[in-house]
XYZ file of C-alpha atoms in Angstrom:
310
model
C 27.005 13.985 -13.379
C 26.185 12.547 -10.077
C 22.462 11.755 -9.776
C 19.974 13.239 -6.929
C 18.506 10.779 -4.513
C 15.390 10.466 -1.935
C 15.243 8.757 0.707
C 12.273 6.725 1.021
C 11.045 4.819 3.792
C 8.245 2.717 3.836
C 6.395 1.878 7.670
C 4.388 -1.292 7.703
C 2.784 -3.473 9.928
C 6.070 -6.065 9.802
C 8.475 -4.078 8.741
C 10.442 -0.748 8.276
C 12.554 -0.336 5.086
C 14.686 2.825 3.777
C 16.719 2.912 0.446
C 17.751 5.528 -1.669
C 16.164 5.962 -4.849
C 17.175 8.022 -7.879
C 15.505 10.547 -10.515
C 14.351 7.688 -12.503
C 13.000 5.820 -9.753
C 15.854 3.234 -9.698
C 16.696 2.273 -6.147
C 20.237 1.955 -5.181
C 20.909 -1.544 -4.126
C 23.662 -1.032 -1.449
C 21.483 1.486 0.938
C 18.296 -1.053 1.115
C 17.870 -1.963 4.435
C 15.138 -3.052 6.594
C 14.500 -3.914 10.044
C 10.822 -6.163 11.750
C 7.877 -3.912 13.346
C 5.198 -5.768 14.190
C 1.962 -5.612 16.796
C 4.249 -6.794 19.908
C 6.919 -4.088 19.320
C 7.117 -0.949 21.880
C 6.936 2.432 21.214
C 11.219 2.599 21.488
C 11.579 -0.902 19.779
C 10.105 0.688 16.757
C 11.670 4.070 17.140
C 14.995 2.240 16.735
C 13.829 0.078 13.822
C 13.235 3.177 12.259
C 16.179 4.701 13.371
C 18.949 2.043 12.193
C 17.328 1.677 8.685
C 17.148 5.550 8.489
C 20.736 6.135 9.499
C 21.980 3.121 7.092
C 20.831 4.211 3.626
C 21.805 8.040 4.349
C 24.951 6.783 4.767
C 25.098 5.085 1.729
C 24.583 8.364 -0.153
C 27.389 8.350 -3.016
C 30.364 11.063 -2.403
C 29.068 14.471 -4.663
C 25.607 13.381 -4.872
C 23.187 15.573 -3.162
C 19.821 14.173 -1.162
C 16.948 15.944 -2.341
C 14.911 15.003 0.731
C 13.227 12.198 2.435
C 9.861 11.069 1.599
C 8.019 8.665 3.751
C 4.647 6.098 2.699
C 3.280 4.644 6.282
C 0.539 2.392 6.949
C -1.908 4.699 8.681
C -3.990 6.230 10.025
C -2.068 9.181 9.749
C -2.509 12.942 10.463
C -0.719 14.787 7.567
C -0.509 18.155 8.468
C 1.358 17.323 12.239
C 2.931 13.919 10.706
C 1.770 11.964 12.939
C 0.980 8.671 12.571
C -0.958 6.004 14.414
C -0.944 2.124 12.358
C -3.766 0.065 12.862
C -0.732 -2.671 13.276
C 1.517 -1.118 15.670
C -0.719 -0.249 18.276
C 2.358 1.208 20.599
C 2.479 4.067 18.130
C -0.913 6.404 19.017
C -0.069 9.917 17.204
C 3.754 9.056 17.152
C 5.502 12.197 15.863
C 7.078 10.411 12.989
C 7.575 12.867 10.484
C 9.872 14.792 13.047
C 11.264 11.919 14.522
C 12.601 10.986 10.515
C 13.555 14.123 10.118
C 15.677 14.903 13.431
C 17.586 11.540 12.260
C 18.143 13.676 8.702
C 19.198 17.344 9.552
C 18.260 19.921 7.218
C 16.378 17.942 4.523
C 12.825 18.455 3.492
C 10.614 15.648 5.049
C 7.119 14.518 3.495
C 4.706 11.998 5.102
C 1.917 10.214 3.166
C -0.308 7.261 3.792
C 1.267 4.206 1.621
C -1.363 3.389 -0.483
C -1.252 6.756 -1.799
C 2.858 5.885 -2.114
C 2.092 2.967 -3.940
C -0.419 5.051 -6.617
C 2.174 7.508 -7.130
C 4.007 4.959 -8.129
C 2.176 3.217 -10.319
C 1.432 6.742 -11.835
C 5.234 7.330 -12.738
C 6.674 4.212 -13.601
C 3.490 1.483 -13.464
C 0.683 0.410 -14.716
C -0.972 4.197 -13.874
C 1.447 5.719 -16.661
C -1.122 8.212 -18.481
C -4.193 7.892 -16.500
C -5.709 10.683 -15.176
C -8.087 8.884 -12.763
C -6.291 6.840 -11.116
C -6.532 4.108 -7.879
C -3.880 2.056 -6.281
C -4.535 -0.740 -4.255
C -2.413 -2.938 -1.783
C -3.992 -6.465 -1.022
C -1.665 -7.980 1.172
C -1.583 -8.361 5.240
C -4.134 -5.377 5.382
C -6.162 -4.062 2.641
C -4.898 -0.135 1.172
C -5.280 2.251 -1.231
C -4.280 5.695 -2.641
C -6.286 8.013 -5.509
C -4.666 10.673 -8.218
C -7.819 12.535 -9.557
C -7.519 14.480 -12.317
C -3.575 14.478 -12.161
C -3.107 15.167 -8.894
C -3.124 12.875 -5.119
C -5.953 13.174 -3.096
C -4.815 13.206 0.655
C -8.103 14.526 2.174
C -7.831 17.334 4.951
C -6.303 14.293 7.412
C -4.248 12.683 4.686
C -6.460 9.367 5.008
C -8.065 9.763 1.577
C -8.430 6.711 -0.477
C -8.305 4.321 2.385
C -10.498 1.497 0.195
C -9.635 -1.344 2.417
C -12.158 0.312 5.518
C -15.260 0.542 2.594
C -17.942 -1.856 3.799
C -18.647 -4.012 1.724
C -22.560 -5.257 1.000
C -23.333 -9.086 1.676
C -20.533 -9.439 3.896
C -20.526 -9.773 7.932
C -17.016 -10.149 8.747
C -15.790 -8.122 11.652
C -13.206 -5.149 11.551
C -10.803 -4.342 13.684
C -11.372 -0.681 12.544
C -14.756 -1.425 14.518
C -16.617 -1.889 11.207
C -18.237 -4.959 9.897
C -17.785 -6.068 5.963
C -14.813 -3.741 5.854
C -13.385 -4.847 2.453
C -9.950 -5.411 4.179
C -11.745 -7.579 7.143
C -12.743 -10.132 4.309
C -9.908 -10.020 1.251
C -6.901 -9.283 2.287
C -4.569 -12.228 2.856
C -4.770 -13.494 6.146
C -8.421 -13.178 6.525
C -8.988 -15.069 3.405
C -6.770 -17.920 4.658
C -9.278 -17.440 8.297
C -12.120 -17.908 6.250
C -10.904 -21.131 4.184
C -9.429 -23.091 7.689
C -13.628 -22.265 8.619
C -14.732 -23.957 6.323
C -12.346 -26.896 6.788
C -9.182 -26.623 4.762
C -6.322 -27.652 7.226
C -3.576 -25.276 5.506
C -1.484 -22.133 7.173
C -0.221 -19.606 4.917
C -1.282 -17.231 1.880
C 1.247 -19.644 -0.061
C -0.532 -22.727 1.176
C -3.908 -21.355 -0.454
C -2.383 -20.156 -3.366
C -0.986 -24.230 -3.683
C -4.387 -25.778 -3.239
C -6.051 -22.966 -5.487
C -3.787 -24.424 -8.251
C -4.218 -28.122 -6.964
C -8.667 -27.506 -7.712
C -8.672 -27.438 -3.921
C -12.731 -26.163 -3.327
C -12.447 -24.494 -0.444
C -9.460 -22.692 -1.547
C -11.131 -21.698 -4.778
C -14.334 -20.405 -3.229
C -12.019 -18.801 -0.565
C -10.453 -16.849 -3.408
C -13.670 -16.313 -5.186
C -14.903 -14.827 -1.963
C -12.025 -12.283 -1.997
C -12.026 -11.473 -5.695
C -15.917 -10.630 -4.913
C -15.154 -8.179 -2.381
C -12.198 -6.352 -4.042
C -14.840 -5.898 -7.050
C -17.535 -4.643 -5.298
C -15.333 -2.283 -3.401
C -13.663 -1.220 -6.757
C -17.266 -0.927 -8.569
C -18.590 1.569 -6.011
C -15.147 3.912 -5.731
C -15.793 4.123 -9.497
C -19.326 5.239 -9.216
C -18.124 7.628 -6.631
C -14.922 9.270 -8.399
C -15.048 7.975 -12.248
C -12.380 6.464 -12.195
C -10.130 5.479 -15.419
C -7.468 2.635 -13.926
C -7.012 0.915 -10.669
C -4.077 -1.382 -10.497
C -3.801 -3.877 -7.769
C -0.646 -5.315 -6.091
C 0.634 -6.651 -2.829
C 1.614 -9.802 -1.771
C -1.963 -11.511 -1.626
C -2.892 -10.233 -5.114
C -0.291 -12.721 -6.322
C -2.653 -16.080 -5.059
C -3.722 -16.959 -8.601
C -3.504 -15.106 -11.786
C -7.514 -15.864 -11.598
C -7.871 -13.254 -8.613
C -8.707 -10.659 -11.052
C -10.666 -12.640 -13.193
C -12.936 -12.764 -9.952
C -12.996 -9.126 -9.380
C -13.424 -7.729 -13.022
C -16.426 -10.264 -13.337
C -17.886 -8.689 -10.120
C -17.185 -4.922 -11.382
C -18.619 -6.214 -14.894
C -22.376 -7.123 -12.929
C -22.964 -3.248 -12.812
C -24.387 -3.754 -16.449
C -26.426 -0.168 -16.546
C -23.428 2.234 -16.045
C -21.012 2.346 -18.709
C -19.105 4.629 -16.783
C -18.537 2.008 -14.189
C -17.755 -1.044 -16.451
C -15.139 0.752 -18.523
C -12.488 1.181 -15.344
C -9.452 -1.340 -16.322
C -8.525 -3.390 -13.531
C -4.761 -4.396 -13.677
C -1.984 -6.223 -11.908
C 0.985 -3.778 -10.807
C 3.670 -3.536 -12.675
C 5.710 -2.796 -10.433
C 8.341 -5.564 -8.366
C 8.854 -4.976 -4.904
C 10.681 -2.165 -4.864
C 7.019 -0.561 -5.215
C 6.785 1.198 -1.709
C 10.161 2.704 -1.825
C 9.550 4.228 -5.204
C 5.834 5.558 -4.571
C 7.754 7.138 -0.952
C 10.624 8.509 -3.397
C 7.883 10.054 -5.810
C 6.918 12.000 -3.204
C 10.322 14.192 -3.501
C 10.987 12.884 -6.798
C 7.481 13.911 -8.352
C 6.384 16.854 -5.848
C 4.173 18.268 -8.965
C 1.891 15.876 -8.478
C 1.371 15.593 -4.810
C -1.631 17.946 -3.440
């Protein structure tokens, strides 16, 4: 028996990707493809991206098997219920129409639009480290900061669909500015390329995410207080979702999350300083266990595990 596939396609501030991806969240390796976004793209530049990764992995739907629909994780902000979509990252795309642009490029198929860090919990709920919880919060530290919530069993959109957005929390004791318009935005001071900002001003002379993650192993200082910095912030962040929503499990991946193995040493020890609410301490925080076929399986779920998406 032929299997039943998704399409998934994951929207991000570098790049577009589509794939097909199967009942058991496996992705089929011939329809991956992907195509660069980024902040200096135009509005039609991106439409084609979009377009030519779309159009690829349909086409690499096997003969008899049947495409159950397309589900789509995008970096946001997004508006859910018109599917519309407007990335901090791709400022040429204000309320882009993306939803019905996807699904004019794949007639007569069911279409579904979520923000990606919700993509990415979904994910982590079906085949991750998430499997069982019923609290749930994925995070994404990488070129931006995201995140998506399952409460109770089920996603938690929010009446725009922007629900769970962690990387926009302020964070206390921090000043660094947002380009959300915030300041201490937990995204403005941990995710990867403000990290690597904050350790060349203080002095250190490297470039890259994998430059810091190479002095942080070399006992470089200002790469390990850089990285102690952004460990800090994620557990702050992380403490005070958890007093808000109780939650059981958040699991953390993304590119950035990979620095040091001691990353999450730095942010349980900063959840761990909220000593008087049990409640709050107990939340396990966890690396993903998922590779980087992540997105496109969290997009997938969205088909693939519809009973969970609210």
């Amino acid at each position: 028996m032929l299997p039943h596939y998704a399409l998934a396609v994951d929207l991000g501030g570098t790049k577009v990707e589509a794939a097909l991806v199967d009942e058991s969240g496996v992705v089929l390796a011939v329809s991956r493809h992907r195509a660069p976004t980024g902040p200096l793209k135009t509005a039609d530049e991106l439409a084609a991206a979009v377009e030519s990764v779309v159009i690829r992995a349909r086409a690499s739907l096997p003969t008899g098997a049947s495409l159950l629909g397309v589900g789509i994780g995008t970096a946001g902000p997004i508006t859910v219920e018109t599917g519309t979509v407007s990335p901090l990252n791709l400022p040429a795309w204000r309320d882009y129409p993306f939803r019905d642009f996807v699904a004019a490029l794949v007639p007569e198929t069911p279409v579904r639009l979520r923000l990606d860090g919700l993509c990415i919990t979904l994910a982590e709920h079906w085949l991750g480290a998430g499997q069982g919880a019923g609290s749930l919060m994925g995070m994404v530290v990488s070129t931006g900061v995201g995140g998506g919530l399952i409460l109770g069993g089920t996603t938690v959109s929010g009446s725009s669909g922007n629900a769970g957005h962690i990387g926009h929390i302020e964070v206390g004791g921090f000043d660094d500015p947002c380009a959300c318009g915030g300041t201490g935005c937990l995204e403005a001071v941990a995710s990867g390329p403000r990290t690597v900002a904050w350790a060349r001003a203080q002095g250190w002379t490297g470039v890259t995410g994998e430059d810091l993650s190479a002095a942080y192993a070399a006992g470089d200082p200002i790469a390990v207080a850089a990285v102690k910095r952004c460990g800090q912030a994620i557990g702050q962040a992380i403490a005070s979702a958890t007093n808000l929503l109780d939650l059981d499990v958040v699991a953390i991946g993304g590119g950035f999350s990979h620095v040091t193995p001691d990353l999450f040493d730095f942010v349980r020890a900063a959840v761990a300083e909220r000593t008087v609410f049990s409640f709050a301490t107990r939340v396990r925080v966890v690396a993903s266990a998922l590779s980087g076929d992540g997105p496109l399986i969290g997009a997938a779920a969205l088909i693939h595990r519809a009973d969970l998406v609210a």
